[in-house]
Amino acid sequence: MKEERDLSLVEALDHLLDRGVVIAGEAVISVGGVDLLYLGLNVVLANVDALTRLDAHRPPRREIAESGQEGE
Amino acid sequence: MTELRHVLLGAHLRPEDAALEGVVPLAAGPLVLSTITTEANRSLASREVVAAAARLRQELAAREIFVGIRYGATARDSEEAARKCAPHVQRWRSLLEQWRGHAELTLKAGGAALLRRPDRKEFASGAEYLRALQSLRRAGSVDPAFLDEAESRLRPIAAKMTRRAREDGGSEIALLVRREHLDLARQAAEELRRAHGAVPFLLSGPWPLEVFADEP
């Protein structure tokens, strides 16, 4: 059932973000014909594992604070 | 006072077609635009906004056909919304009158999106992982015989049908069916699945006019 719900969500998002009539002049989320919003979400959704690996290599919060840089 | 903006979802023939909690209707000539409101400085990539738009779009499509507007179109008020949609309104009205009582369905077959994405942890190197992803894309192409059979099963139900290739290597059949025939379409898909269990495909909908609103 969870797999069906996940697939339904993916389908709903695909239809929302990659379908439909483009209103002329709307360039808020596309550059050079590439839909940045969709691409951005696709990159995030497709690379969660990469983000997880990157997150594992970030220095601990305490060290960031000690260095004087703004923490999260 | 926080400035708001409208995110346009679709264009509807009648006001009652867009009457749904969470939807703010705006007049655009003879049509009604369904919109959701959000803070003007809030990103359109906000998870809450995207999720609300996707959910309401599905609920609107479940009640009557409308022209789906690509996510990202916004307007400050009804005047701006009407002005932006003005070049399209007459064509949209024509489509909505022609296809009232129908719904758009899509049958996606093959394609990387419907196949299990390999787990990076299963590979010793990034290069092997990339090769596996490329293989997945090649594996996504669909036997034309399957598509021919899918079309032959759906054609008796469809008022209009078209087939096209997808970017992920798969194929897609889009069709317009009368709403009272939606269950027949789902039944045809189940019969297709029993006959071709190894082919990954998905019949989904009802959707608003998307493929058939794009046609010239």
PDB file of C-alpha atoms in Angstrom:
ATOM      1  CA  MET A   1       0.000   0.000   0.000  1.00  0.00           C
ATOM      2  CA  LYS A   2       2.867   2.366   0.831  1.00  0.00           C
ATOM      3  CA  GLU A   3       4.391   1.647  -2.578  1.00  0.00           C
ATOM      4  CA  GLU A   4       1.081   2.532  -4.230  1.00  0.00           C
ATOM      5  CA  ARG A   5       0.871   5.783  -2.257  1.00  0.00           C
ATOM      6  CA  ASP A   6       4.471   6.688  -3.146  1.00  0.00           C
ATOM      7  CA  LEU A   7       3.799   6.001  -6.823  1.00  0.00           C
ATOM      8  CA  SER A   8       0.634   8.071  -6.707  1.00  0.00           C
ATOM      9  CA  LEU A   9       2.564  10.980  -5.172  1.00  0.00           C
ATOM     10  CA  VAL A  10       5.304  10.736  -7.786  1.00  0.00           C
ATOM     11  CA  GLU A  11       2.690  10.673 -10.545  1.00  0.00           C
ATOM     12  CA  ALA A  12       0.853  13.680  -9.118  1.00  0.00           C
ATOM     13  CA  LEU A  13       4.103  15.626  -8.877  1.00  0.00           C
ATOM     14  CA  ASP A  14       5.179  14.598 -12.370  1.00  0.00           C
ATOM     15  CA  HIS A  15       1.898  15.814 -13.830  1.00  0.00           C
ATOM     16  CA  LEU A  16       2.028  19.029 -11.806  1.00  0.00           C
ATOM     17  CA  LEU A  17       5.604  19.947 -12.630  1.00  0.00           C
ATOM     18  CA  ASP A  18       6.132  18.576 -16.111  1.00  0.00           C
ATOM     19  CA  ARG A  19       2.758  18.941 -17.795  1.00  0.00           C
ATOM     20  CA  GLY A  20       0.232  21.538 -18.689  1.00  0.00           C
ATOM     21  CA  VAL A  21       0.018  24.597 -20.862  1.00  0.00           C
ATOM     22  CA  VAL A  22       2.831  27.112 -20.502  1.00  0.00           C
ATOM     23  CA  ILE A  23       1.533  30.652 -20.144  1.00  0.00           C
ATOM     24  CA  ALA A  24       3.507  32.853 -22.527  1.00  0.00           C
ATOM     25  CA  GLY A  25       5.925  35.103 -20.730  1.00  0.00           C
ATOM     26  CA  GLU A  26       6.225  32.945 -17.637  1.00  0.00           C
ATOM     27  CA  ALA A  27       9.937  32.465 -17.216  1.00  0.00           C
ATOM     28  CA  VAL A  28      10.058  32.292 -13.439  1.00  0.00           C
ATOM     29  CA  ILE A  29      11.330  28.766 -13.255  1.00  0.00           C
ATOM     30  CA  SER A  30      13.005  28.042 -16.551  1.00  0.00           C
ATOM     31  CA  VAL A  31      16.253  29.095 -18.139  1.00  0.00           C
ATOM     32  CA  GLY A  32      17.333  28.079 -21.619  1.00  0.00           C
ATOM     33  CA  GLY A  33      14.282  25.881 -21.976  1.00  0.00           C
ATOM     34  CA  VAL A  34      15.190  23.878 -18.891  1.00  0.00           C
ATOM     35  CA  ASP A  35      12.657  23.863 -16.115  1.00  0.00           C
ATOM     36  CA  LEU A  36      14.823  24.743 -13.138  1.00  0.00           C
ATOM     37  CA  LEU A  37      12.154  24.034 -10.574  1.00  0.00           C
ATOM     38  CA  TYR A  38      11.494  20.577 -11.856  1.00  0.00           C
ATOM     39  CA  LEU A  39      15.159  19.957 -12.455  1.00  0.00           C
ATOM     40  CA  GLY A  40      15.934  21.180  -8.983  1.00  0.00           C
ATOM     41  CA  LEU A  41      13.399  18.883  -7.399  1.00  0.00           C
ATOM     42  CA  ASN A  42      14.462  16.022  -9.616  1.00  0.00           C
ATOM     43  CA  VAL A  43      18.068  16.504  -8.608  1.00  0.00           C
ATOM     44  CA  VAL A  44      17.132  16.488  -4.943  1.00  0.00           C
ATOM     45  CA  LEU A  45      14.813  13.515  -5.245  1.00  0.00           C
ATOM     46  CA  ALA A  46      17.289  11.534  -7.315  1.00  0.00           C
ATOM     47  CA  ASN A  47      20.326  12.254  -5.218  1.00  0.00           C
ATOM     48  CA  VAL A  48      19.194  11.881  -1.663  1.00  0.00           C
ATOM     49  CA  ASP A  49      21.916   9.291  -1.235  1.00  0.00           C
ATOM     50  CA  ALA A  50      24.539  11.787  -2.411  1.00  0.00           C
ATOM     51  CA  LEU A  51      23.214  14.385   0.009  1.00  0.00           C
ATOM     52  CA  THR A  52      23.368  11.813   2.782  1.00  0.00           C
ATOM     53  CA  ARG A  53      27.013  11.096   1.977  1.00  0.00           C
ATOM     54  CA  LEU A  54      27.824  14.812   1.867  1.00  0.00           C
ATOM     55  CA  ASP A  55      26.074  15.336   5.166  1.00  0.00           C
ATOM     56  CA  ALA A  56      28.174  12.570   6.732  1.00  0.00           C
ATOM     57  CA  HIS A  57      31.358  14.441   5.846  1.00  0.00           C
ATOM     58  CA  ARG A  58      30.320  17.810   7.281  1.00  0.00           C
ATOM     59  CA  PRO A  59      32.233  18.821  10.413  1.00  0.00           C
ATOM     60  CA  PRO A  60      30.308  18.516  13.668  1.00  0.00           C
ATOM     61  CA  ARG A  61      28.197  21.497  14.705  1.00  0.00           C
ATOM     62  CA  ARG A  62      30.375  22.204  17.747  1.00  0.00           C
ATOM     63  CA  GLU A  63      33.460  22.717  15.542  1.00  0.00           C
ATOM     64  CA  ILE A  64      31.586  25.142  13.286  1.00  0.00           C
ATOM     65  CA  ALA A  65      30.553  27.147  16.351  1.00  0.00           C
ATOM     66  CA  GLU A  66      34.105  27.158  17.765  1.00  0.00           C
ATOM     67  CA  SER A  67      35.505  28.460  14.495  1.00  0.00           C
ATOM     68  CA  GLY A  68      33.288  31.474  14.870  1.00  0.00           C
ATOM     69  CA  GLN A  69      31.184  30.758  11.787  1.00  0.00           C
ATOM     70  CA  GLU A  70      27.406  30.884  11.951  1.00  0.00           C
ATOM     71  CA  GLY A  71      25.904  27.534  12.881  1.00  0.00           C
ATOM     72  CA  GLU A  72      22.846  25.901  11.333  1.00  0.00           C
TER      73      GLU A  72
ATOM     74  CA  MET B   1      -0.040  43.153   5.582  1.00  0.00           C
ATOM     75  CA  THR B   2       1.602  40.191   3.856  1.00  0.00           C
ATOM     76  CA  GLU B   3       1.471  40.447   0.074  1.00  0.00           C
ATOM     77  CA  LEU B   4      -0.023  37.383  -1.549  1.00  0.00           C
ATOM     78  CA  ARG B   5       0.124  35.980  -5.044  1.00  0.00           C
ATOM     79  CA  HIS B   6      -1.948  33.394  -6.897  1.00  0.00           C
ATOM     80  CA  VAL B   7      -0.431  30.220  -8.311  1.00  0.00           C
ATOM     81  CA  LEU B   8      -2.503  29.223 -11.320  1.00  0.00           C
ATOM     82  CA  LEU B   9      -3.643  25.600 -11.480  1.00  0.00           C
ATOM     83  CA  GLY B  10      -6.038  25.470 -14.404  1.00  0.00           C
ATOM     84  CA  ALA B  11      -8.788  26.964 -16.508  1.00  0.00           C
ATOM     85  CA  HIS B  12     -12.376  25.763 -16.073  1.00  0.00           C
ATOM     86  CA  LEU B  13     -15.541  26.182 -18.101  1.00  0.00           C
ATOM     87  CA  ARG B  14     -17.920  26.769 -15.184  1.00  0.00           C
ATOM     88  CA  PRO B  15     -17.511  28.258 -11.690  1.00  0.00           C
ATOM     89  CA  GLU B  16     -18.784  25.113 -10.004  1.00  0.00           C
ATOM     90  CA  ASP B  17     -15.969  23.119 -11.664  1.00  0.00           C
ATOM     91  CA  ALA B  18     -13.435  25.079  -9.606  1.00  0.00           C
ATOM     92  CA  ALA B  19     -15.437  25.270  -6.368  1.00  0.00           C
ATOM     93  CA  LEU B  20     -13.202  23.375  -3.972  1.00  0.00           C
ATOM     94  CA  GLU B  21     -11.946  24.180  -0.501  1.00  0.00           C
ATOM     95  CA  GLY B  22      -8.475  25.632  -0.763  1.00  0.00           C
ATOM     96  CA  VAL B  23      -8.994  26.852  -4.321  1.00  0.00           C
ATOM     97  CA  VAL B  24      -9.371  30.569  -4.990  1.00  0.00           C
ATOM     98  CA  PRO B  25     -11.258  31.162  -8.280  1.00  0.00           C
ATOM     99  CA  LEU B  26     -10.382  34.062 -10.556  1.00  0.00           C
ATOM    100  CA  ALA B  27     -12.393  35.168 -13.583  1.00  0.00           C
ATOM    101  CA  ALA B  28     -10.645  35.123 -16.954  1.00  0.00           C
ATOM    102  CA  GLY B  29     -13.126  36.176 -19.614  1.00  0.00           C
ATOM    103  CA  PRO B  30     -15.668  33.376 -20.086  1.00  0.00           C
ATOM    104  CA  LEU B  31     -13.580  30.952 -18.009  1.00  0.00           C
ATOM    105  CA  VAL B  32     -12.675  30.512 -14.358  1.00  0.00           C
ATOM    106  CA  LEU B  33      -9.108  30.001 -13.218  1.00  0.00           C
ATOM    107  CA  SER B  34      -8.396  27.809 -10.220  1.00  0.00           C
ATOM    108  CA  THR B  35      -5.593  29.146  -8.048  1.00  0.00           C
ATOM    109  CA  ILE B  36      -4.006  28.756  -4.656  1.00  0.00           C
ATOM    110  CA  THR B  37      -2.625  31.711  -2.772  1.00  0.00           C
ATOM    111  CA  THR B  38       0.768  31.943  -1.182  1.00  0.00           C
ATOM    112  CA  GLU B  39       2.983  34.670   0.244  1.00  0.00           C
ATOM    113  CA  ALA B  40       4.512  36.628  -2.615  1.00  0.00           C
ATOM    114  CA  ASN B  41       8.054  36.123  -1.326  1.00  0.00           C
ATOM    115  CA  ARG B  42       7.632  32.397  -0.736  1.00  0.00           C
ATOM    116  CA  SER B  43       9.486  30.136  -3.129  1.00  0.00           C
ATOM    117  CA  LEU B  44       7.375  28.146  -5.585  1.00  0.00           C
ATOM    118  CA  ALA B  45       9.650  25.219  -4.741  1.00  0.00           C
ATOM    119  CA  SER B  46       8.296  25.227  -1.192  1.00  0.00           C
ATOM    120  CA  ARG B  47       7.252  21.718  -0.320  1.00  0.00           C
ATOM    121  CA  GLU B  48       3.927  22.836   1.155  1.00  0.00           C
ATOM    122  CA  VAL B  49       2.956  24.860  -1.895  1.00  0.00           C
ATOM    123  CA  VAL B  50       3.926  22.119  -4.351  1.00  0.00           C
ATOM    124  CA  ALA B  51       2.096  19.462  -2.334  1.00  0.00           C
ATOM    125  CA  ALA B  52      -1.049  21.596  -2.028  1.00  0.00           C
ATOM    126  CA  ALA B  53      -1.028  22.353  -5.740  1.00  0.00           C
ATOM    127  CA  ALA B  54      -0.590  18.670  -6.651  1.00  0.00           C
ATOM    128  CA  ARG B  55      -3.367  17.556  -4.305  1.00  0.00           C
ATOM    129  CA  LEU B  56      -5.887  20.176  -5.403  1.00  0.00           C
ATOM    130  CA  ARG B  57      -5.110  19.582  -9.078  1.00  0.00           C
ATOM    131  CA  GLN B  58      -5.927  15.901  -8.632  1.00  0.00           C
ATOM    132  CA  GLU B  59      -9.145  16.690  -6.758  1.00  0.00           C
ATOM    133  CA  LEU B  60     -10.251  19.165  -9.418  1.00  0.00           C
ATOM    134  CA  ALA B  61      -9.529  16.644 -12.179  1.00  0.00           C
ATOM    135  CA  ALA B  62     -11.600  14.052 -10.344  1.00  0.00           C
ATOM    136  CA  ARG B  63     -14.738  16.176 -10.705  1.00  0.00           C
ATOM    137  CA  GLU B  64     -14.551  17.644 -14.255  1.00  0.00           C
ATOM    138  CA  ILE B  65     -12.096  18.280 -17.028  1.00  0.00           C
ATOM    139  CA  PHE B  66     -10.113  21.500 -17.137  1.00  0.00           C
ATOM    140  CA  VAL B  67      -7.029  22.837 -18.886  1.00  0.00           C
ATOM    141  CA  GLY B  68      -3.980  22.191 -16.757  1.00  0.00           C
ATOM    142  CA  ILE B  69      -1.657  25.177 -16.500  1.00  0.00           C
ATOM    143  CA  ARG B  70       2.024  24.411 -16.072  1.00  0.00           C
ATOM    144  CA  TYR B  71       3.122  24.918 -12.471  1.00  0.00           C
ATOM    145  CA  GLY B  72       4.902  28.187 -11.971  1.00  0.00           C
ATOM    146  CA  ALA B  73       2.434  30.618 -13.533  1.00  0.00           C
ATOM    147  CA  THR B  74       1.468  33.251 -10.992  1.00  0.00           C
ATOM    148  CA  ALA B  75      -0.544  36.449 -10.803  1.00  0.00           C
ATOM    149  CA  ARG B  76      -1.009  39.212  -8.264  1.00  0.00           C
ATOM    150  CA  ASP B  77      -4.731  39.494  -8.892  1.00  0.00           C
ATOM    151  CA  SER B  78      -7.551  38.557 -11.239  1.00  0.00           C
ATOM    152  CA  GLU B  79      -6.659  41.354 -13.644  1.00  0.00           C
ATOM    153  CA  GLU B  80      -3.126  40.095 -14.133  1.00  0.00           C
ATOM    154  CA  ALA B  81      -4.319  36.484 -14.368  1.00  0.00           C
ATOM    155  CA  ALA B  82      -6.890  37.371 -17.015  1.00  0.00           C
ATOM    156  CA  ARG B  83      -4.341  39.360 -18.983  1.00  0.00           C
ATOM    157  CA  LYS B  84      -1.811  36.504 -18.989  1.00  0.00           C
ATOM    158  CA  CYS B  85      -4.409  33.951 -20.075  1.00  0.00           C
ATOM    159  CA  ALA B  86      -6.164  36.183 -22.622  1.00  0.00           C
ATOM    160  CA  PRO B  87      -4.259  34.799 -25.661  1.00  0.00           C
ATOM    161  CA  HIS B  88      -5.383  31.255 -24.768  1.00  0.00           C
ATOM    162  CA  VAL B  89      -8.925  31.698 -23.474  1.00  0.00           C
ATOM    163  CA  GLN B  90     -10.893  31.176 -26.694  1.00  0.00           C
ATOM    164  CA  ARG B  91      -8.970  28.024 -27.583  1.00  0.00           C
ATOM    165  CA  TRP B  92      -9.314  26.710 -24.050  1.00  0.00           C
ATOM    166  CA  ARG B  93     -13.051  27.389 -24.044  1.00  0.00           C
ATOM    167  CA  SER B  94     -13.396  25.462 -27.275  1.00  0.00           C
ATOM    168  CA  LEU B  95     -11.479  22.499 -25.868  1.00  0.00           C
ATOM    169  CA  LEU B  96     -13.440  22.494 -22.615  1.00  0.00           C
ATOM    170  CA  GLU B  97     -16.788  22.582 -24.414  1.00  0.00           C
ATOM    171  CA  GLN B  98     -15.687  19.801 -26.747  1.00  0.00           C
ATOM    172  CA  TRP B  99     -14.353  17.517 -23.983  1.00  0.00           C
ATOM    173  CA  ARG B 100     -16.698  18.276 -21.134  1.00  0.00           C
ATOM    174  CA  GLY B 101     -17.582  15.020 -19.377  1.00  0.00           C
ATOM    175  CA  HIS B 102     -14.276  13.445 -20.338  1.00  0.00           C
ATOM    176  CA  ALA B 103     -10.970  12.899 -18.575  1.00  0.00           C
ATOM    177  CA  GLU B 104      -7.396  12.480 -19.757  1.00  0.00           C
ATOM    178  CA  LEU B 105      -5.623   9.240 -18.820  1.00  0.00           C
ATOM    179  CA  THR B 106      -2.009   8.297 -19.393  1.00  0.00           C
ATOM    180  CA  LEU B 107      -0.462   4.867 -19.720  1.00  0.00           C
ATOM    181  CA  LYS B 108       3.278   5.030 -19.149  1.00  0.00           C
ATOM    182  CA  ALA B 109       5.268   1.982 -20.140  1.00  0.00           C
ATOM    183  CA  GLY B 110       8.903   1.199 -19.494  1.00  0.00           C
ATOM    184  CA  GLY B 111      11.243   4.065 -18.798  1.00  0.00           C
ATOM    185  CA  ALA B 112      13.748   4.401 -16.014  1.00  0.00           C
ATOM    186  CA  ALA B 113      11.170   5.980 -13.697  1.00  0.00           C
ATOM    187  CA  LEU B 114       9.184   2.751 -13.449  1.00  0.00           C
ATOM    188  CA  LEU B 115      12.187   0.499 -12.870  1.00  0.00           C
ATOM    189  CA  ARG B 116      13.889   0.007  -9.522  1.00  0.00           C
ATOM    190  CA  ARG B 117      16.681   2.511  -9.174  1.00  0.00           C
ATOM    191  CA  PRO B 118      19.948   0.774  -8.158  1.00  0.00           C
ATOM    192  CA  ASP B 119      21.166   1.411  -4.652  1.00  0.00           C
ATOM    193  CA  ARG B 120      24.527   3.224  -4.609  1.00  0.00           C
ATOM    194  CA  LYS B 121      25.610   1.134  -1.641  1.00  0.00           C
ATOM    195  CA  GLU B 122      25.435  -2.009  -3.771  1.00  0.00           C
ATOM    196  CA  PHE B 123      28.347  -0.805  -5.939  1.00  0.00           C
ATOM    197  CA  ALA B 124      32.042  -0.711  -5.136  1.00  0.00           C
ATOM    198  CA  SER B 125      32.682   2.406  -7.191  1.00  0.00           C
ATOM    199  CA  GLY B 126      30.918   5.448  -8.561  1.00  0.00           C
ATOM    200  CA  ALA B 127      31.801   4.393 -12.105  1.00  0.00           C
ATOM    201  CA  GLU B 128      30.018   1.054 -11.672  1.00  0.00           C
ATOM    202  CA  TYR B 129      27.006   2.892 -10.250  1.00  0.00           C
ATOM    203  CA  LEU B 130      26.870   5.225 -13.253  1.00  0.00           C
ATOM    204  CA  ARG B 131      27.109   2.250 -15.635  1.00  0.00           C
ATOM    205  CA  ALA B 132      24.188   0.641 -13.822  1.00  0.00           C
ATOM    206  CA  LEU B 133      22.146   3.838 -14.193  1.00  0.00           C
ATOM    207  CA  GLN B 134      22.909   3.937 -17.913  1.00  0.00           C
ATOM    208  CA  SER B 135      21.868   0.292 -18.254  1.00  0.00           C
ATOM    209  CA  LEU B 136      18.625   1.120 -16.495  1.00  0.00           C
ATOM    210  CA  ARG B 137      17.910   3.796 -19.052  1.00  0.00           C
ATOM    211  CA  ARG B 138      18.523   1.407 -21.951  1.00  0.00           C
ATOM    212  CA  ALA B 139      16.364  -1.239 -20.289  1.00  0.00           C
ATOM    213  CA  GLY B 140      13.512   1.217 -20.163  1.00  0.00           C
ATOM    214  CA  SER B 141      12.591   0.968 -23.846  1.00  0.00           C
ATOM    215  CA  VAL B 142       9.348  -0.885 -24.520  1.00  0.00           C
ATOM    216  CA  ASP B 143       8.480  -3.636 -26.975  1.00  0.00           C
ATOM    217  CA  PRO B 144       6.323  -2.032 -29.667  1.00  0.00           C
ATOM    218  CA  ALA B 145       4.127  -5.148 -29.627  1.00  0.00           C
ATOM    219  CA  PHE B 146       3.108  -4.339 -26.046  1.00  0.00           C
ATOM    220  CA  LEU B 147       2.226  -0.788 -27.002  1.00  0.00           C
ATOM    221  CA  ASP B 148       0.238  -2.002 -30.014  1.00  0.00           C
ATOM    222  CA  GLU B 149      -1.763  -4.342 -27.782  1.00  0.00           C
ATOM    223  CA  ALA B 150      -2.287  -1.623 -25.179  1.00  0.00           C
ATOM    224  CA  GLU B 151      -3.652   0.657 -27.869  1.00  0.00           C
ATOM    225  CA  SER B 152      -5.931  -2.028 -29.290  1.00  0.00           C
ATOM    226  CA  ARG B 153      -7.416  -2.652 -25.823  1.00  0.00           C
ATOM    227  CA  LEU B 154      -7.909   1.034 -25.082  1.00  0.00           C
ATOM    228  CA  ARG B 155      -9.023   2.248 -28.500  1.00  0.00           C
ATOM    229  CA  PRO B 156     -12.653   1.043 -28.130  1.00  0.00           C
ATOM    230  CA  ILE B 157     -12.903   3.072 -24.922  1.00  0.00           C
ATOM    231  CA  ALA B 158     -11.036   6.198 -26.027  1.00  0.00           C
ATOM    232  CA  ALA B 159     -12.607   9.216 -27.699  1.00  0.00           C
ATOM    233  CA  LYS B 160      -9.108  10.272 -28.694  1.00  0.00           C
ATOM    234  CA  MET B 161      -5.711   8.653 -28.276  1.00  0.00           C
ATOM    235  CA  THR B 162      -2.087   9.384 -29.032  1.00  0.00           C
ATOM    236  CA  ARG B 163       1.290   7.756 -28.392  1.00  0.00           C
ATOM    237  CA  ARG B 164       4.621   9.430 -27.764  1.00  0.00           C
ATOM    238  CA  ALA B 165       8.116   8.657 -26.555  1.00  0.00           C
ATOM    239  CA  ARG B 166       9.180   9.800 -23.096  1.00  0.00           C
ATOM    240  CA  GLU B 167      12.473  11.403 -22.129  1.00  0.00           C
ATOM    241  CA  ASP B 168      13.353   8.551 -19.792  1.00  0.00           C
ATOM    242  CA  GLY B 169      13.348   6.012 -22.621  1.00  0.00           C
ATOM    243  CA  GLY B 170       9.824   4.773 -22.065  1.00  0.00           C
ATOM    244  CA  SER B 171       6.649   5.361 -24.007  1.00  0.00           C
ATOM    245  CA  GLU B 172       3.342   6.907 -23.163  1.00  0.00           C
ATOM    246  CA  ILE B 173      -0.185   6.563 -24.459  1.00  0.00           C
ATOM    247  CA  ALA B 174      -2.511   9.442 -23.650  1.00  0.00           C
ATOM    248  CA  LEU B 175      -6.235   9.093 -24.132  1.00  0.00           C
ATOM    249  CA  LEU B 176      -9.450  10.960 -23.540  1.00  0.00           C
ATOM    250  CA  VAL B 177     -12.318   8.869 -22.218  1.00  0.00           C
ATOM    251  CA  ARG B 178     -15.807   9.614 -21.059  1.00  0.00           C
ATOM    252  CA  ARG B 179     -15.915   9.693 -17.262  1.00  0.00           C
ATOM    253  CA  GLU B 180     -18.403   6.865 -17.136  1.00  0.00           C
ATOM    254  CA  HIS B 181     -15.839   4.715 -18.957  1.00  0.00           C
ATOM    255  CA  LEU B 182     -12.957   5.245 -16.512  1.00  0.00           C
ATOM    256  CA  ASP B 183     -13.565   1.859 -14.889  1.00  0.00           C
ATOM    257  CA  LEU B 184     -13.522   0.197 -18.313  1.00  0.00           C
ATOM    258  CA  ALA B 185     -10.099   1.743 -18.951  1.00  0.00           C
ATOM    259  CA  ARG B 186      -8.814   0.463 -15.595  1.00  0.00           C
ATOM    260  CA  GLN B 187     -10.222  -2.973 -16.369  1.00  0.00           C
ATOM    261  CA  ALA B 188      -8.435  -2.968 -19.736  1.00  0.00           C
ATOM    262  CA  ALA B 189      -5.192  -2.084 -17.937  1.00  0.00           C
ATOM    263  CA  GLU B 190      -5.671  -4.995 -15.515  1.00  0.00           C
ATOM    264  CA  GLU B 191      -6.205  -7.384 -18.416  1.00  0.00           C
ATOM    265  CA  LEU B 192      -3.071  -5.995 -20.032  1.00  0.00           C
ATOM    266  CA  ARG B 193      -1.131  -6.569 -16.809  1.00  0.00           C
ATOM    267  CA  ARG B 194      -2.304 -10.192 -16.647  1.00  0.00           C
ATOM    268  CA  ALA B 195      -1.161 -10.709 -20.223  1.00  0.00           C
ATOM    269  CA  HIS B 196       2.160  -8.855 -19.845  1.00  0.00           C
ATOM    270  CA  GLY B 197       3.249  -9.158 -16.242  1.00  0.00           C
ATOM    271  CA  ALA B 198       6.915  -8.517 -17.030  1.00  0.00           C
ATOM    272  CA  VAL B 199       6.346  -5.092 -18.606  1.00  0.00           C
ATOM    273  CA  PRO B 200       6.365  -2.221 -16.116  1.00  0.00           C
ATOM    274  CA  PHE B 201       3.548   0.162 -16.915  1.00  0.00           C
ATOM    275  CA  LEU B 202       1.155   2.447 -15.119  1.00  0.00           C
ATOM    276  CA  LEU B 203      -2.283   3.703 -16.090  1.00  0.00           C
ATOM    277  CA  SER B 204      -3.077   6.891 -14.192  1.00  0.00           C
ATOM    278  CA  GLY B 205      -5.711   9.568 -14.115  1.00  0.00           C
ATOM    279  CA  PRO B 206      -8.072  11.270 -14.332  1.00  0.00           C
ATOM    280  CA  TRP B 207      -5.880  14.208 -15.234  1.00  0.00           C
ATOM    281  CA  PRO B 208      -6.765  17.605 -16.639  1.00  0.00           C
ATOM    282  CA  LEU B 209      -6.224  18.374 -20.304  1.00  0.00           C
ATOM    283  CA  GLU B 210      -2.456  18.249 -20.685  1.00  0.00           C
ATOM    284  CA  VAL B 211      -1.340  16.287 -23.738  1.00  0.00           C
ATOM    285  CA  PHE B 212      -4.493  17.192 -25.646  1.00  0.00           C
ATOM    286  CA  ALA B 213      -4.316  20.834 -24.604  1.00  0.00           C
ATOM    287  CA  ASP B 214      -0.804  21.009 -26.045  1.00  0.00           C
ATOM    288  CA  GLU B 215      -1.893  19.969 -29.495  1.00  0.00           C
ATOM    289  CA  PRO B 216      -2.003  22.747 -32.113  1.00  0.00           C
TER     290      PRO B 216
END
